[in-house]
mmCIF file of C-alpha atoms in Angstrom:
data_model
loop_
_atom_site.group_PDB
_atom_site.id
_atom_site.type_symbol
_atom_site.label_atom_id
_atom_site.label_comp_id
_atom_site.label_asym_id
_atom_site.label_seq_id
_atom_site.Cartn_x
_atom_site.Cartn_y
_atom_site.Cartn_z
ATOM 1 C CA MET A 1201 58.008 141.476 9.447
ATOM 2 C CA ASN A 1202 60.178 144.487 8.487
ATOM 3 C CA ASN A 1203 57.375 146.831 9.573
ATOM 4 C CA ILE A 1204 57.365 145.292 13.042
ATOM 5 C CA PHE A 1205 61.124 145.627 13.486
ATOM 6 C CA GLY A 1206 60.910 149.242 12.291
ATOM 7 C CA PHE A 1207 58.208 149.837 14.876
ATOM 8 C CA PHE A 1208 60.464 148.380 17.608
ATOM 9 C CA PHE A 1209 63.410 150.473 16.510
ATOM 10 C CA ILE A 1210 61.278 153.634 16.611
ATOM 11 C CA LEU A 1211 60.126 152.688 20.133
ATOM 12 C CA LEU A 1212 63.718 152.075 21.231
ATOM 13 C CA PHE A 1213 64.862 155.327 19.590
ATOM 14 C CA PHE A 1214 62.312 157.395 21.541
ATOM 15 C CA SER A 1215 63.280 155.721 24.827
ATOM 16 C CA ILE A 1216 66.964 156.500 24.107
ATOM 17 C CA ILE A 1217 66.053 160.152 23.409
ATOM 18 C CA GLN A 1218 64.226 160.293 26.756
ATOM 19 C CA ILE A 1219 67.282 158.860 28.556
ATOM 20 C CA VAL A 1220 69.583 161.393 26.853
ATOM 21 C CA PHE A 1221 67.372 164.282 28.001
ATOM 22 C CA LEU A 1222 67.405 162.986 31.589
ATOM 23 C CA LEU A 1223 71.212 162.715 31.544
ATOM 24 C CA PHE A 1224 71.484 166.209 30.023
ATOM 25 C CA SER A 1225 69.411 167.668 32.867
ATOM 26 C CA LYS A 1226 71.739 165.967 35.376
ATOM 27 C CA ILE A 1227 74.777 167.509 33.686
ATOM 28 C CA ILE A 1228 73.205 170.994 33.818
ATOM 29 C CA ILE A 1229 72.493 170.671 37.572
ATOM 30 C CA ILE A 1230 76.054 169.486 38.303
ATOM 31 C CA THR A 1231 77.575 172.360 36.285
ATOM 32 C CA PHE A 1232 75.494 174.880 38.247
ATOM 33 C CA ILE A 1233 76.807 173.421 41.513
ATOM 34 C CA ILE A 1234 80.408 173.565 40.250
ATOM 35 C CA ILE A 1235 79.963 177.182 39.105
ATOM 36 C CA TYR A 1236 78.538 178.139 42.505
ATOM 37 C CA PHE A 1237 81.488 176.614 44.388
ATOM 38 C CA LEU A 1238 83.986 178.242 41.995
ATOM 39 C CA CYS A 1239 82.369 181.634 42.622
ATOM 40 C CA PHE A 1240 82.550 180.942 46.361
ATOM 41 C CA PHE A 1241 86.291 180.184 46.226
ATOM 42 C CA ILE A 1242 86.932 183.249 44.032
ATOM 43 C CA TYR A 1243 85.146 185.309 46.693
ATOM 44 C CA ILE A 1244 87.417 183.820 49.375
ATOM 45 C CA HIS A 1245 90.501 184.659 47.295
ATOM 46 C CA LYS A 1246 89.351 188.266 46.856
ATOM 47 C CA THR A 1247 88.822 188.703 50.602
ATOM 48 C CA VAL A 1248 92.239 187.176 51.341
ATOM 49 C CA TYR A 1249 93.973 189.488 48.890
ATOM 50 C CA ARG A 1250 92.146 192.460 50.418
ATOM 51 C CA ILE A 1251 93.353 191.431 53.865
ATOM 52 C CA ILE A 1252 96.943 191.078 52.624
ATOM 53 C CA ILE A 1253 97.030 194.273 50.545
ATOM 54 C CA VAL A 1254 95.197 196.554 52.995
ATOM 55 C CA MET A 1255 96.287 195.222 56.395
ATOM 56 C CA ILE A 1256 99.878 194.186 55.785
ATOM 57 C CA PRO A 1257 101.560 196.306 53.102
ATOM 58 C CA ARG A 1258 105.261 196.004 54.105
ATOM 59 C CA ILE A 1259 106.255 192.655 55.535
ATOM 60 C CA PRO A 1260 109.103 190.310 54.423
ATOM 61 C CA ILE A 1261 108.238 187.606 51.846
ATOM 62 C CA ILE A 1262 108.360 184.579 54.200
ATOM 63 C CA LYS A 1263 106.080 186.231 56.740
ATOM 64 C CA LYS A 1264 103.787 187.311 53.900
ATOM 65 C CA LYS A 1265 103.320 183.676 52.846
ATOM 66 C CA VAL A 1266 102.574 182.571 56.413
ATOM 67 C CA ILE A 1267 100.174 185.469 56.885
ATOM 68 C CA PHE A 1268 98.577 184.643 53.518
ATOM 69 C CA ILE A 1269 97.883 181.045 54.602
ATOM 70 C CA VAL A 1270 96.609 182.120 58.029
ATOM 71 C CA SER A 1271 94.451 184.867 56.542
ATOM 72 C CA TYR A 1272 93.131 182.434 53.939
ATOM 73 C CA PHE A 1273 91.859 180.107 56.664
ATOM 74 C CA TYR A 1274 90.603 183.101 58.635
ATOM 75 C CA ALA A 1275 88.643 184.336 55.618
ATOM 76 C CA VAL A 1276 87.186 180.849 55.084
ATOM 77 C CA TYR A 1277 86.220 180.755 58.770
ATOM 78 C CA LYS A 1278 84.641 184.220 58.622
ATOM 79 C CA ILE A 1279 82.711 183.455 55.446
ATOM 80 C CA ILE A 1280 81.458 180.171 56.882
ATOM 81 C CA ILE A 1281 80.328 181.893 60.092
ATOM 82 C CA ILE A 1282 78.639 184.713 58.155
ATOM 83 C CA ASN A 1283 77.016 182.437 55.569
ATOM 84 C CA ILE A 1284 76.090 179.463 57.765
ATOM 85 C CA TYR A 1285 72.515 179.521 56.508
ATOM 86 C CA THR A 1286 73.734 179.551 52.924
ATOM 87 C CA PHE A 1287 75.857 176.487 53.649
ATOM 88 C CA ILE A 1288 72.892 174.687 55.205
ATOM 89 C CA ILE A 1289 70.816 175.485 52.121
ATOM 90 C CA ILE A 1290 73.662 174.316 49.834
ATOM 91 C CA ILE A 1291 73.950 171.035 51.752
ATOM 92 C CA ILE A 1292 70.175 170.491 51.510
ATOM 93 C CA ILE A 1293 70.261 171.258 47.763
ATOM 94 C CA VAL A 1294 73.183 168.859 47.224
ATOM 95 C CA ILE A 1295 71.337 166.106 49.133
ATOM 96 C CA ILE A 1296 68.192 166.729 47.073
ATOM 97 C CA ILE A 1297 70.215 166.635 43.835
ATOM 98 C CA ILE A 1298 71.922 163.380 44.837
ATOM 99 C CA VAL A 1299 68.556 161.805 45.705
ATOM 100 C CA THR A 1300 67.034 162.965 42.401
ATOM 101 C CA ILE A 1301 70.027 161.616 40.474
ATOM 102 C CA ILE A 1302 69.578 158.235 42.182
ATOM 103 C CA ILE A 1303 65.822 158.250 41.474
ATOM 104 C CA VAL A 1304 66.377 159.270 37.829
ATOM 105 C CA THR A 1305 68.937 156.498 37.307
ATOM 106 C CA ILE A 1306 66.511 153.972 38.828
ATOM 107 C CA ILE A 1307 63.777 155.252 36.486
ATOM 108 C CA ILE A 1308 66.126 155.029 33.482
ATOM 109 C CA VAL A 1309 67.100 151.462 34.368
ATOM 110 C CA THR A 1310 63.454 150.438 34.817
ATOM 111 C CA ILE A 1311 62.488 152.078 31.496
ATOM 112 C CA ILE A 1312 65.249 150.173 29.713
ATOM 113 C CA ILE A 1313 64.346 146.863 31.403
ATOM 114 C CA VAL A 1314 60.611 147.298 30.724
ATOM 115 C CA THR A 1315 61.160 148.172 27.047
ATOM 116 C CA ILE A 1316 63.465 145.181 26.591
ATOM 117 C CA ILE A 1317 60.938 142.868 28.280
ATOM 118 C CA ILE A 1318 58.080 144.251 26.138
ATOM 119 C CA ILE A 1319 60.140 143.823 22.963
ATOM 120 C CA ILE A 1320 61.034 140.229 23.919
ATOM 121 C CA ILE A 1321 57.383 139.410 24.717
ATOM 122 C CA ILE A 1322 56.206 140.907 21.434
ATOM 123 C CA ILE A 1323 58.857 139.046 19.437
ATOM 124 C CA ILE A 1324 57.763 135.790 21.124
ATOM 125 C CA PHE A 1325 54.127 136.595 20.271
ATOM 126 C CA MET A 1326 55.141 137.375 16.683
ATOM 127 C CA PHE A 1327 56.791 133.992 16.285
ATOM 128 C CA ILE A 1328 53.788 132.251 17.902
ATOM 129 C CA ILE A 1329 51.395 134.067 15.553
ATOM 130 C CA ASN A 1330 53.626 133.324 12.564
ATOM 131 C CA SER A 1331 53.627 129.663 13.475
ATOM 132 C CA ILE A 1332 49.837 129.567 14.006
ATOM 133 C CA PHE A 1333 48.795 131.780 11.102
ATOM 134 C CA ILE A 1334 51.323 131.427 8.335
ATOM 135 C CA CYS A 1335 51.494 135.077 7.307
ATOM 136 C CA THR A 1336 53.150 135.006 3.946
ATOM 137 C CA TYR A 1337 50.334 136.022 1.632
ATOM 138 C CA ARG A 1338 48.672 138.838 3.573
ATOM 139 C CA THR A 1339 51.457 140.563 5.496
ATOM 140 C CA SER A 1340 49.482 143.755 6.069
ATOM 141 C CA TYR A 1341 46.877 141.881 8.100
ATOM 142 C CA CYS A 1342 49.666 140.310 10.176
ATOM 143 C CA PHE A 1343 51.170 143.754 10.740
ATOM 144 C CA TYR A 1344 47.856 145.077 12.069
ATOM 145 C CA LEU A 1345 47.539 141.965 14.214
ATOM 146 C CA TYR A 1346 51.019 142.602 15.692
ATOM 147 C CA ILE A 1347 50.152 146.219 16.462
ATOM 148 C CA PHE A 1348 46.912 145.103 18.129
ATOM 149 C CA ILE A 1349 48.831 142.598 20.278
ATOM 150 C CA PHE A 1350 51.442 145.238 21.143
ATOM 151 C CA ILE A 1351 48.757 147.719 22.247
ATOM 152 C CA PHE A 1352 47.012 144.965 24.204
ATOM 153 C CA ILE A 1353 50.237 143.996 26.019
ATOM 154 C CA THR A 1354 51.189 147.597 26.820
ATOM 155 C CA LYS A 1355 47.718 148.260 28.226
ATOM 156 C CA ILE A 1356 48.135 145.297 30.555
#
């Protein structure tokens, strides 16, 4: 009986490892997206500071702040107009990533549900077999019988 529960725990352990790897890949994709957008905003800041330093060297402080805000939006507008194809590609990539995240979560949930159902079915079969064949004397034969039933159920 202990061998069977060890077998189930090993099966559950490997499914948990698989889920952790899937979640880790999601985290890597999201960090790449965040890094890309941070680089994009740093690029906007650099262009704004270039506009302020080169174009308007000697202006009072209040006008400088207004010009900074206006030039910031102007730089965003210019970059969006110049890189419209890049934005379309980014939007497509984000949509693809969201769809893959949804699909991966559905797969993870189905893997968990299927493993739980298989474990419950095998435990029920173990108790049925224990009640039919009283396996106290020859436990090794019962263990092989459980493994055979498990392989038979998973093949179905």
